[in-house]
Coordinates of C-alpha atoms in Angstrom, one line a residue:
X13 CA 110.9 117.7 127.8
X14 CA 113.6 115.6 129.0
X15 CA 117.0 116.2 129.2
X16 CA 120.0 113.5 129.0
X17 CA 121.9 113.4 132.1
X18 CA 125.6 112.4 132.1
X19 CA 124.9 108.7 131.3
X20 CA 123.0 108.8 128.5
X21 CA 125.4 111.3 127.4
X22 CA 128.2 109.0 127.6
X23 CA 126.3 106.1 126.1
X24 CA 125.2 108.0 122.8
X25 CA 128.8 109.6 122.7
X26 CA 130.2 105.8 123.1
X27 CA 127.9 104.2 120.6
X28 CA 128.8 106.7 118.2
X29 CA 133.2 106.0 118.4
X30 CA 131.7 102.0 118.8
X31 CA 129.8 103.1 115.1
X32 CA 132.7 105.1 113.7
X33 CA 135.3 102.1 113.9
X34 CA 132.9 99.9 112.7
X35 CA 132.2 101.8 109.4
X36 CA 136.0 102.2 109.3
X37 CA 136.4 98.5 109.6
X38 CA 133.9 97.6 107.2
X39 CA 135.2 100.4 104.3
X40 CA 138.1 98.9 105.0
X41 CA 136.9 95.6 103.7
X42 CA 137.9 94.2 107.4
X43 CA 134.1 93.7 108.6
X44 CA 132.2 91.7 106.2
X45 CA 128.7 92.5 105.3
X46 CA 126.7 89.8 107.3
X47 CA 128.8 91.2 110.3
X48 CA 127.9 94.6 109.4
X49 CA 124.6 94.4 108.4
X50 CA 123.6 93.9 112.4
X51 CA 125.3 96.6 113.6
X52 CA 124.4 98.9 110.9
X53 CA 121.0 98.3 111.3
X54 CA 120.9 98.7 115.2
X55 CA 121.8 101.8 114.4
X56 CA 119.5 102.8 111.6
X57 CA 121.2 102.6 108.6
X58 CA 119.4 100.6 106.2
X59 CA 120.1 100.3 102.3
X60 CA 117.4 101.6 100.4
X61 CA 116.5 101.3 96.4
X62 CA 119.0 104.2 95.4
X63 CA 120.9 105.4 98.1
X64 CA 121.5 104.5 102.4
X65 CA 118.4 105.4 104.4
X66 CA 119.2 106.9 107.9
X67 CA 116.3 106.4 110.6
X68 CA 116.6 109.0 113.9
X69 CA 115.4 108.0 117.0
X70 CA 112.8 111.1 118.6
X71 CA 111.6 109.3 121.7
X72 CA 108.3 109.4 122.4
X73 CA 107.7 112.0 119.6
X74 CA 109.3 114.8 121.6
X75 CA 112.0 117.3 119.4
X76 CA 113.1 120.5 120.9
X77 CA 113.6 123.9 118.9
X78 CA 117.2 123.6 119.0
X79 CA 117.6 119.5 117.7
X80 CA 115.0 120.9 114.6
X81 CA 117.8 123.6 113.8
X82 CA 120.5 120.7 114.1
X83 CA 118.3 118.2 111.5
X84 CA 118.2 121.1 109.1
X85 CA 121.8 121.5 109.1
X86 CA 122.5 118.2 109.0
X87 CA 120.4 117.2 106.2
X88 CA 121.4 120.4 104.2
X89 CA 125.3 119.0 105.1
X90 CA 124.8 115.4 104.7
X91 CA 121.6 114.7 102.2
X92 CA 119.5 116.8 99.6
X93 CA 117.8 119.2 102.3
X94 CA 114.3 117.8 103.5
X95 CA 113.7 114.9 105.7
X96 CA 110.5 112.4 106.5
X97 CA 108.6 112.5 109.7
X98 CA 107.2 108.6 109.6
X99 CA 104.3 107.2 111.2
X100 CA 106.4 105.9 114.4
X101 CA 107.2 109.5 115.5
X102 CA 111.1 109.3 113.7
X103 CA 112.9 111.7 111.1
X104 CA 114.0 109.6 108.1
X105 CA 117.0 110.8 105.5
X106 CA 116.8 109.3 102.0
X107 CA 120.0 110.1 100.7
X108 CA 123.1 110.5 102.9
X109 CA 126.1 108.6 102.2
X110 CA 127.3 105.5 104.2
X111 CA 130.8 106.9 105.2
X112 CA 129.3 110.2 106.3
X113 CA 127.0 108.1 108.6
X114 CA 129.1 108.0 111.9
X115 CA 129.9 112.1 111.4
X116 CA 126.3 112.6 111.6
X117 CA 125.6 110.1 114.3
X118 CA 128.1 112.6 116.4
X119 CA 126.0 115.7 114.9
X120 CA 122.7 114.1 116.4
X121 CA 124.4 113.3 119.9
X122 CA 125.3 117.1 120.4
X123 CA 121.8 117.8 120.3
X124 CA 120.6 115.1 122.6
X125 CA 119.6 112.6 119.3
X126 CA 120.7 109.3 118.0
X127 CA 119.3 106.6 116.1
X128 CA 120.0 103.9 118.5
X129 CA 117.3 100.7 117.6
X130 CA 115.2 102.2 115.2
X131 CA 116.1 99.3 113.2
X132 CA 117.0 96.3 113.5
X133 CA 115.5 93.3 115.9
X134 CA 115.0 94.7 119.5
X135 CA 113.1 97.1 121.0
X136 CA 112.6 100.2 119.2
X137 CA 111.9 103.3 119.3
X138 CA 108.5 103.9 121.7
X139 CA 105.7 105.9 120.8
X140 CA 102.7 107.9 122.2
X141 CA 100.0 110.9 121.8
X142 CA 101.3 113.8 120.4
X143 CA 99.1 115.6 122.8
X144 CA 100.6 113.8 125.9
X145 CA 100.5 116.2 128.9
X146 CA 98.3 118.7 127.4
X147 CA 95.1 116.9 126.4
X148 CA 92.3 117.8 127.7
X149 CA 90.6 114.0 128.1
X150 CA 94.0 112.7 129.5
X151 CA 93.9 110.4 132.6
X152 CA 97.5 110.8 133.2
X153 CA 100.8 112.3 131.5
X154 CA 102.1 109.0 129.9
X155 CA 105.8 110.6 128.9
X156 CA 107.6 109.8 132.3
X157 CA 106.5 106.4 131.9
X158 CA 107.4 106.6 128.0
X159 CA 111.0 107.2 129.4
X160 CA 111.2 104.8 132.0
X161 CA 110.5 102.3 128.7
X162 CA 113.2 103.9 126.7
X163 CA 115.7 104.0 129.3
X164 CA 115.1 99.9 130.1
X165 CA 115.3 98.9 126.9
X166 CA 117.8 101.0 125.3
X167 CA 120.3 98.5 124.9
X168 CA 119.1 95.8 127.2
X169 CA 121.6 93.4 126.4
X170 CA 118.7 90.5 126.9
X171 CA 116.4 91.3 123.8
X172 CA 119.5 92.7 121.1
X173 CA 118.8 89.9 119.0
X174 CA 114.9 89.1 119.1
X175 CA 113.4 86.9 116.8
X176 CA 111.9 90.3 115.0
X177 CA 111.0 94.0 115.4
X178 CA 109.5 94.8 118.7
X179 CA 107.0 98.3 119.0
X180 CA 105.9 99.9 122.5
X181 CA 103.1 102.3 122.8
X182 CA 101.7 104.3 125.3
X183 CA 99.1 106.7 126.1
X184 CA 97.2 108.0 129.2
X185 CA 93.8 109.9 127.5
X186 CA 90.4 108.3 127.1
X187 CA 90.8 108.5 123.7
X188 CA 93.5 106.5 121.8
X189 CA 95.7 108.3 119.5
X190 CA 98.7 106.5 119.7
X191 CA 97.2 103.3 117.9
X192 CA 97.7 100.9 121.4
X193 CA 95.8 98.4 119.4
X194 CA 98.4 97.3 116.6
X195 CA 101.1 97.6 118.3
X196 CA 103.4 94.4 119.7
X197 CA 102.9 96.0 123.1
X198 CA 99.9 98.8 123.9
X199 CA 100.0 100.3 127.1
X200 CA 96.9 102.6 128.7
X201 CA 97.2 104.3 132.1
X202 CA 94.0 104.6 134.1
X203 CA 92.9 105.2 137.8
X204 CA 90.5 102.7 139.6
X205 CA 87.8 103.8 142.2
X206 CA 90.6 104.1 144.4
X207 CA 92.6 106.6 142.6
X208 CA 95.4 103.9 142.2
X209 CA 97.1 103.8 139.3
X210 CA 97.1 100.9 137.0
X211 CA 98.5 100.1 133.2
X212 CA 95.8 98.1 130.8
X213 CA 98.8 95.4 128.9
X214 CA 98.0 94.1 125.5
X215 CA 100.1 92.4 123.5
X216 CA 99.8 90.3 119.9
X217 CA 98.8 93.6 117.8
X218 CA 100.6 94.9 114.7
X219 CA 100.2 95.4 111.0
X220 CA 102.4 94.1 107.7
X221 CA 101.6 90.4 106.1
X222 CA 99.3 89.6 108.7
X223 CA 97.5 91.7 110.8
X224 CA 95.9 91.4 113.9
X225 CA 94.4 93.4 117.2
X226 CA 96.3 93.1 119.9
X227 CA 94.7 91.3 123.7
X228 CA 95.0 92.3 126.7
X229 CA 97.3 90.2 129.1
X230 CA 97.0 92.3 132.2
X231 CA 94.2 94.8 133.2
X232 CA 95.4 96.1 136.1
X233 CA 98.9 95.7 136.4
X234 CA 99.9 98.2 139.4
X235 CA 102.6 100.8 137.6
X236 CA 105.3 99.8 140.5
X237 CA 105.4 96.7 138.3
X238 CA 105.8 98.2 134.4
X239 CA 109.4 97.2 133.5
X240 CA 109.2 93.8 135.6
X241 CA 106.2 92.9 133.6
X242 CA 107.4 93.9 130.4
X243 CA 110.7 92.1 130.7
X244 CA 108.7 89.3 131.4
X245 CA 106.5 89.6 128.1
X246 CA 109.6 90.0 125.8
X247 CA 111.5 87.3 128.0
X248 CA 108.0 84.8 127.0
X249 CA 109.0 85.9 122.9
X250 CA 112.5 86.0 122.7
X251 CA 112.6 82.2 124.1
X252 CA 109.1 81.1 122.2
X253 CA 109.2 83.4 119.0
X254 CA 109.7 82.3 115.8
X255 CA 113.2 82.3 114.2
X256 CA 112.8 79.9 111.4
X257 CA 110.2 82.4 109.3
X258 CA 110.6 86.0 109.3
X259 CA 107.0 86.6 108.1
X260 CA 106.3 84.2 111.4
X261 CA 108.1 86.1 114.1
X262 CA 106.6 88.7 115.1
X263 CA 104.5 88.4 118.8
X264 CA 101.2 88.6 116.8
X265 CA 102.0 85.0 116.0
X266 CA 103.2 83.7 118.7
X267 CA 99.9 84.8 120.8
X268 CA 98.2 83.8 118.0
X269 CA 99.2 80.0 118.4
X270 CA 99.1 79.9 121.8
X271 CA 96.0 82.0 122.4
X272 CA 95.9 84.5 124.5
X273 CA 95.1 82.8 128.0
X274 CA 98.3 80.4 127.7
X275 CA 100.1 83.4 126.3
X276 CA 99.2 85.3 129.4
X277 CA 99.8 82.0 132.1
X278 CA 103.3 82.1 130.5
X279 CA 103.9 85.3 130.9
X280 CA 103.0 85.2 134.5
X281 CA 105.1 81.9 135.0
X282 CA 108.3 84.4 133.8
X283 CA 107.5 87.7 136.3
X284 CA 107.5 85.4 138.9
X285 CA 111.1 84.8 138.7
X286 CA 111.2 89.6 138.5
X287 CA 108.3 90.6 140.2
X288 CA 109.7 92.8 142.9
X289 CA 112.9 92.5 141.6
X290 CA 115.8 94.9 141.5
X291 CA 114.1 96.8 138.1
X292 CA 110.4 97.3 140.3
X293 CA 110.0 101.0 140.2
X294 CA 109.2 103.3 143.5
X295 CA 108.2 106.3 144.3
X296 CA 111.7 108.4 143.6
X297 CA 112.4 106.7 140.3
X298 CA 108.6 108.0 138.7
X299 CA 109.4 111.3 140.2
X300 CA 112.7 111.7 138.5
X301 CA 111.1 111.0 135.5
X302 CA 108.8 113.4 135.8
X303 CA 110.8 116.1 136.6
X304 CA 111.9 116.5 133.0
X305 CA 108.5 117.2 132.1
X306 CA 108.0 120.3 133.6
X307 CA 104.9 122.4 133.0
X308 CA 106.0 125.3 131.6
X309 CA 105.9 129.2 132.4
X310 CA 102.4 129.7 130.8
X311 CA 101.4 133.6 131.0
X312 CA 97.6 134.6 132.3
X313 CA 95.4 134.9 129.2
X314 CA 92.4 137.4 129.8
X315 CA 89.0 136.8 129.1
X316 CA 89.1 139.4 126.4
X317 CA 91.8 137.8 124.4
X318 CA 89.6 134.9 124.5
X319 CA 86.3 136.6 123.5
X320 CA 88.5 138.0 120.5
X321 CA 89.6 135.1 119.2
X322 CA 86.2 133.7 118.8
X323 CA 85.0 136.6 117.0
X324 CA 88.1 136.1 114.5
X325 CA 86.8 133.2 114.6
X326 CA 82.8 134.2 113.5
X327 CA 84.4 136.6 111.0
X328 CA 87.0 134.9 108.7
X329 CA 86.1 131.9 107.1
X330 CA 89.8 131.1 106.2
X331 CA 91.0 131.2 109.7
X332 CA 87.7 129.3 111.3
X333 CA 88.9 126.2 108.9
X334 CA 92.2 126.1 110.4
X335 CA 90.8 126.4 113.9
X336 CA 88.7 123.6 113.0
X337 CA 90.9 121.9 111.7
X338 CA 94.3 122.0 112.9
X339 CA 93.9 123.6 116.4
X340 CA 93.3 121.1 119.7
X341 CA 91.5 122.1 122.8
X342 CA 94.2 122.2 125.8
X343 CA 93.8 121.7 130.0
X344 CA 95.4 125.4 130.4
X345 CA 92.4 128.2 129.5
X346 CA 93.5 130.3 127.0
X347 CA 95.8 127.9 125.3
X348 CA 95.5 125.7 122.3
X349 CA 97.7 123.1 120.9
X350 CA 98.0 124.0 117.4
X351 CA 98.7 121.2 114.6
X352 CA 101.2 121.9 111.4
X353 CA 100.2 120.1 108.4
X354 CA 103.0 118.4 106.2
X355 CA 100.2 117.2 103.7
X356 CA 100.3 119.2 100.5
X357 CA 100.3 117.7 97.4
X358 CA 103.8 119.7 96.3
X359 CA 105.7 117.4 98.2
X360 CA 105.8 113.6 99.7
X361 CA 103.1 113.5 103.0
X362 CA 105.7 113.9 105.8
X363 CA 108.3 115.6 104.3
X364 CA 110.1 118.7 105.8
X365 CA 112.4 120.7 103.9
X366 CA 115.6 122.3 106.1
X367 CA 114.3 125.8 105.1
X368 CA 111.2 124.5 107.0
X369 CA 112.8 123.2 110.1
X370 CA 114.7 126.4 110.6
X371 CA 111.4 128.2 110.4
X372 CA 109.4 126.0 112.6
X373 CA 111.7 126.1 115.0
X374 CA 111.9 129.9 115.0
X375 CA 108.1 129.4 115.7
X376 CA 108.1 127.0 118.3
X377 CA 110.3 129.7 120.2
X378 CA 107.9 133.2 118.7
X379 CA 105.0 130.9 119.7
X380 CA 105.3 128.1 122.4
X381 CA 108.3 127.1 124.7
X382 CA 110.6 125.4 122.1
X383 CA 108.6 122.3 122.3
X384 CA 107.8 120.3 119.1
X385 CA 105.6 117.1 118.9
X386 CA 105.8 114.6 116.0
X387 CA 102.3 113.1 114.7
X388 CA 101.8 109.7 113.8
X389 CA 99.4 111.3 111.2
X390 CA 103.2 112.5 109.9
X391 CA 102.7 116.2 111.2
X392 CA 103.9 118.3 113.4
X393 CA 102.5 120.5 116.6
X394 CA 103.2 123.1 118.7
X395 CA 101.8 122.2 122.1
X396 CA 101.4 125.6 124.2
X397 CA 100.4 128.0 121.9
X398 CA 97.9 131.4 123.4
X399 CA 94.9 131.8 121.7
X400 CA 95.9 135.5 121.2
X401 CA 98.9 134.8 118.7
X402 CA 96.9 132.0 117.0
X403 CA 96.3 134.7 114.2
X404 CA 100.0 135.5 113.7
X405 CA 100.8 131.8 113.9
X406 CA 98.0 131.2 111.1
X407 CA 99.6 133.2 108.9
X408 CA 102.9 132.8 109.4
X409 CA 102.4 129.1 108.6
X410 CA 100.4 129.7 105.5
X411 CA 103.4 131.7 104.1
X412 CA 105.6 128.2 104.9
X413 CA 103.0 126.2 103.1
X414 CA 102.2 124.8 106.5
X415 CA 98.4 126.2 107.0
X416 CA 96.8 123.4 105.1
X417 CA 93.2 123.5 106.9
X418 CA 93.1 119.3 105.8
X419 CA 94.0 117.9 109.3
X420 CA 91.4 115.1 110.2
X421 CA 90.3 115.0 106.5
X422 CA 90.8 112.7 103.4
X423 CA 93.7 114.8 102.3
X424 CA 95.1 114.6 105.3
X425 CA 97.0 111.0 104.1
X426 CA 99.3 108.6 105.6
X427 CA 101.9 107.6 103.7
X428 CA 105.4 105.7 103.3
X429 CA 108.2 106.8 101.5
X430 CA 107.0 103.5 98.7
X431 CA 109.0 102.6 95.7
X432 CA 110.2 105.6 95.4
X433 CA 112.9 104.9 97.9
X434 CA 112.3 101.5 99.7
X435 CA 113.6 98.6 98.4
X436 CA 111.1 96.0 99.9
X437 CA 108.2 98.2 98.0
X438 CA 105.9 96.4 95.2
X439 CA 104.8 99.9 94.3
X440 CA 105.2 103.7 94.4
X441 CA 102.9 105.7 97.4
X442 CA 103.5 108.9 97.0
X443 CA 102.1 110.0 93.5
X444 CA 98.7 107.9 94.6
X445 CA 99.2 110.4 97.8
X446 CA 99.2 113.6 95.4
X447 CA 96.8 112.2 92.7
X448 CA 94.3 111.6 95.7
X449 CA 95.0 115.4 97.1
X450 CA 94.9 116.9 93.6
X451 CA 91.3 115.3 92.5
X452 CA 90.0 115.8 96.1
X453 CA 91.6 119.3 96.9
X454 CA 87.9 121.4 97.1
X455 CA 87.4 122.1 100.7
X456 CA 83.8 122.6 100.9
X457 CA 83.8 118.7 99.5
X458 CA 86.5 117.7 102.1
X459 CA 84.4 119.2 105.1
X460 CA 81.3 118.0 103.9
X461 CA 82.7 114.2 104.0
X462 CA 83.8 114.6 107.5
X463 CA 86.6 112.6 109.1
X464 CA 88.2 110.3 106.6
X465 CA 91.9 108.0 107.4
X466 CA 93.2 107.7 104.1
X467 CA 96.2 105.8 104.4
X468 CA 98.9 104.2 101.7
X469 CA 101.6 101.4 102.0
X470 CA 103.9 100.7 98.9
X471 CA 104.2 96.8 100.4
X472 CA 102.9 94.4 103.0
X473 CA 104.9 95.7 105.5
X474 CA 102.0 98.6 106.1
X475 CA 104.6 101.5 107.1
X476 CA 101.6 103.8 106.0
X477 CA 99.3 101.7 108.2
X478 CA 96.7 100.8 105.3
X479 CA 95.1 98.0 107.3
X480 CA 93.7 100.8 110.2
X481 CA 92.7 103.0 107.5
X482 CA 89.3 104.0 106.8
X483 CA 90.3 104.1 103.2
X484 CA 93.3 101.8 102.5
X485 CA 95.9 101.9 99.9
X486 CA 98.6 98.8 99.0
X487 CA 100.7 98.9 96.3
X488 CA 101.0 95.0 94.7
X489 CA 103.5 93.9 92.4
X490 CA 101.8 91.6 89.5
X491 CA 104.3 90.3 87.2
X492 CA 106.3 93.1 87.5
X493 CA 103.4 95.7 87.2
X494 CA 101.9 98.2 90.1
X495 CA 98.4 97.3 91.0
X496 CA 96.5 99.2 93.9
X497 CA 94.7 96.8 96.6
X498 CA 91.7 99.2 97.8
X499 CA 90.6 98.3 101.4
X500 CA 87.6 99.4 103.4
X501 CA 86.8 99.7 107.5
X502 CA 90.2 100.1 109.4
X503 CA 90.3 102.3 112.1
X504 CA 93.1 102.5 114.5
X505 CA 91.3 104.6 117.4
X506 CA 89.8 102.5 120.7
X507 CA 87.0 101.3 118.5
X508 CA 89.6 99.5 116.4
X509 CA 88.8 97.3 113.3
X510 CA 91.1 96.2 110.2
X511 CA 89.9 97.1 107.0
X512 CA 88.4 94.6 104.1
X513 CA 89.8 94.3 100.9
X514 CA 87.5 95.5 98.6
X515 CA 88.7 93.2 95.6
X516 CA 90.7 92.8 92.9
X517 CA 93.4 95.3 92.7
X518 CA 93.5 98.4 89.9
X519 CA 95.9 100.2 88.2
X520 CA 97.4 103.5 88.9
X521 CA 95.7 105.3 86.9
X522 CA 92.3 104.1 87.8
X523 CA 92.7 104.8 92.0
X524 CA 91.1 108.3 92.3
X525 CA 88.4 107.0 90.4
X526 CA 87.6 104.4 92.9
X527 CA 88.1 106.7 95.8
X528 CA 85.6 108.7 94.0
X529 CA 83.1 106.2 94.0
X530 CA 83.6 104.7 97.4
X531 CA 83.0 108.6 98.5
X532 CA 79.8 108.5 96.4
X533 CA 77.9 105.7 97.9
X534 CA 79.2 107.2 101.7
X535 CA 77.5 110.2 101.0
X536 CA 74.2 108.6 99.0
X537 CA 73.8 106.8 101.8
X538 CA 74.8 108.2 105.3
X539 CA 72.9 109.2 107.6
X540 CA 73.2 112.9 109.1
X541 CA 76.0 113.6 111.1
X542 CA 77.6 110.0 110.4
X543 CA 81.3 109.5 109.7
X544 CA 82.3 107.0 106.9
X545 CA 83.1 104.7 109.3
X546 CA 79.8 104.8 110.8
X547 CA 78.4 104.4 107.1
X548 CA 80.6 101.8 106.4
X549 CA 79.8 99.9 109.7
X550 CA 76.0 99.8 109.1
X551 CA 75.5 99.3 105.7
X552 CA 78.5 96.6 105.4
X553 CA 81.0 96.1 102.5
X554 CA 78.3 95.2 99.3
X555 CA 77.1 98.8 98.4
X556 CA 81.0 99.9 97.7
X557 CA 81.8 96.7 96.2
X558 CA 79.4 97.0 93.6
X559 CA 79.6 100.2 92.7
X560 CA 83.3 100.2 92.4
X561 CA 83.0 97.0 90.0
X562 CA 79.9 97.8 88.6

């Protein structure tokens, strides 16, 4: 995984003294709080409902062994002792102090971390597949080009002030699982009949107030032109976006009004002016990136170990549901990629105690190369684990509370922190979160469904991505009372659709019941070997509507 060299080194270490006076000034009552409220923010410390909220940067969903052991130390040090892995691939901590900011800010940057634009408006922090590099439908490794992003527009002193939030993703498999689709900017890799590679550019996606699929602007834009062509797309918004509506700001509106062609002719009109500029990338520069990315020393793995691990398979019933389930096929022979799953109902979906990262580090060490991945299903994986220790990883997980067999499944939820700690949220998330897992915790029942997204947002601004999922949850605020919109039919994979709103909203109370009932008329009326999706799709939104209202 990649490694900072001596510049980003001394960036990070300069931010956080830049940081450090700033707080100073501002505790000091010498920085006022519309002055500090940028600056804080660009460095992602927010003010949450009860206490500062501190968002850390982990580029392109990469964390090492060692940066796990220095997040469990910092949030034993600094917070209550747990932390929240969020659906963009970040670490959140809900409760450290504001004047202990900068000191942990200096704690992250001697493990190679920061949280440099996970807020604020500019670029943030990039995303992409948790399987990146291992996958066994992938076209090609998207992390080098992942970095190339994060190293343009760490702070590209162009787009600091944007008219809003900006989101990148990436991936490079045949099979999206980065969510490309809602994202301001999606990015695919692919090969044409020439073997040339080429990046697939949409723009115009995202979730919140008002969602929408992102278009594609460029099909085949050659990869010696990524960072030209992007600068030229967030050149086109920063000069034509929005700035007199913050619920209007965002790129989704802006292609929106112009439509996609003009969007796209502008666009153009702007990489004139860079294409083949200064910031087009050769040959050396994509093979410096991709030196940090290293395959690592795998070991042989015989035949026999394999053979063995399929009759563990046949013979335990236990184990065979977390093969299922939470282990990925992987390019090497022999080796699996093997998911962790932070869903259990004990605890908030996401969250991570410091006990936990210390242990899960210790096992990305027994079991892989030190190489974590961060899920933007808000779990965790271990990417290069031999099929012979899969055992002794199973159950050295299950003793962590770790083993959950749910991954894929409707207990398998997304979910933001909600109004348990966010300020902008209309309603709590995570007790609909554990009242869902609690009703539906019988496995049998969770296998038999199949596949299901279940996904919750306290608020509009869809941090739990409830628009892409099958099932989605929002909290509303009516009259000062939590209601629960239900919503049917997202999906956030290449077949992307956002979901309908079922109806009128319900209370608390009453939200496992409707689940219930949506689940009843998916499996009255599928057909075999159909996901809910599928159901959903063919028999349309009436069937579910009346029974929930019936």
């Amino acid at each position: 995984m990649y490694r900072y060299d001596s510049y980003d080194q001394t960036l990070v270490d300069e931010r956080v003294a830049q940081f450090r006076d700033q707080m100073d000034r501002y505790l000091a009552g010498k920085l006022g709080e519309e002055e500090f409220r940028p600056v804080r923010l660009q460095n992602g410390l927010y003010i949450q409902r009860h206490a500062p909220m501190l968002r850390i940067a982990i580029p392109y969903g990469m964390l090492s062994s060692d940066q796990l052991r220095a997040l469990a130390t910092i949030t034993r040090r600094y917070d209550r002792g747990y932390g929240h892995f969020t659906t963009r691939q970040n670490l959140q901590l809900n409760w450290p102090a504001q004047e202990d900011v900068p000191d942990i800010l200096a704690d992250l940057a001697k493990v190679q971390m920061h949280a440099i634009q996970t807020s604020g408006n500019c670029i943030r922090n990039t995303t992409s597949d948790q399987f990146a590099g291992i996958a066994t439908d992938e076209v090609v490794d998207p992390r080098p080009w992942c970095e190339l992003i994060r190293q343009w527009s760490t702070l590209h002193p162009e787009f600091a002030y944007l008219p809003r939030k900006f989101k990148i993703a990436v991936t490079g498999a045949t099979e999206d699982r980065a969510a490309i689709h809602v994202h301001d900017i999606g990015l695919r890799l692919w090969l044409n009949d020439a073997g040339d590679l080429r990046f697939r550019v949409l723009a115009g996606g995202g979730m919140g107030r008002t969602p929408m699929i992102g278009e594609v602007v460029r099909e085949d834009l050659p990869w010696q032109h990524l960072l030209t062509y992007l600068e030229a797309i967030v050149r086109v918004y920063n000069q034509f976006g929005r700035r007199d509506n913050k619920f209007k700001a965002r790129i989704k509106i802006l292609v929106k009004a112009l439509g996609v062609e003009e969007f796209a002719r502008r666009v153009e009109a702007e990489w004139a002016h860079l294409k083949d500029g200064p910031q087009t990338l050769n040959d050396g520069a994509v093979d410096e990136a991709r030196t940090h990315f290293p395959e690592p020393p795998r070991r042989p793995v015989e035949e026999s170990a394999i053979v063995a691990y399929e009759k563990l398979r046949q013979e335990n019933r236990a184990f065979a549901r977390f093969v299922t389930n939470n282990v990925m096929d992987h390019k090497v022979a022999g080796y699996k990629a093997v998911t962790l799953s932070l869903k259990r109902r004990e605890a908030a979906p996401g969250d991570i105690t410091a006990d936990q990262m210390d242990a899960v580090a210790d096992l990305a060490e027994t079991f892989g190369f030190g190489e974590l991945r961060v899920t933007h299903e808000q779990n965790l994986v271990l990417s290069d684990v031999p099929v012979d220790e899969i055992e002794a990883l199973w159950q050295q997980l299950d003793a962590l509370g770790m083993a959950n067999p749910t991954v894929g499944t409707l207990n398998d939820i997304i979910c933001c922190p909600g109004g348990d700690f966010c300020s902008l949220a209309n309603a709590v998330s995570i007790p609909i979160a554990q009242a869902i897992q609690e009703r539906f915790e019988d496995l049998d029942f969770l296998y038999d469904l199949g596949p299901i997204d279940l996904n919750i947002s306290g608020c509009m601004n869809a941090c739990g991505h409830h628009h892409v999922g099958n099932i989605g949850i929002l909290g509303v605020d009516k009259k000062g009372e939590e209601y629960y919109q239900i919503s049917l039919g997202g999906n956030a994979d290449d077949d992307v659709s956002l979901g309908k709103i079922l109806g009128p909203s319900f209370y608390r109370e009453d939200v496992p019941d409707v689940i219930d009932k949506v689940l009843k008329v998916y499996v009255e009326k599928r057909h075999d070997d159909e996901r809910f999706l599928d159901t959903y799709r063919r028999i349309g939104h009436q069937p579910f509507k009346e029974r929930v209202y019936a």
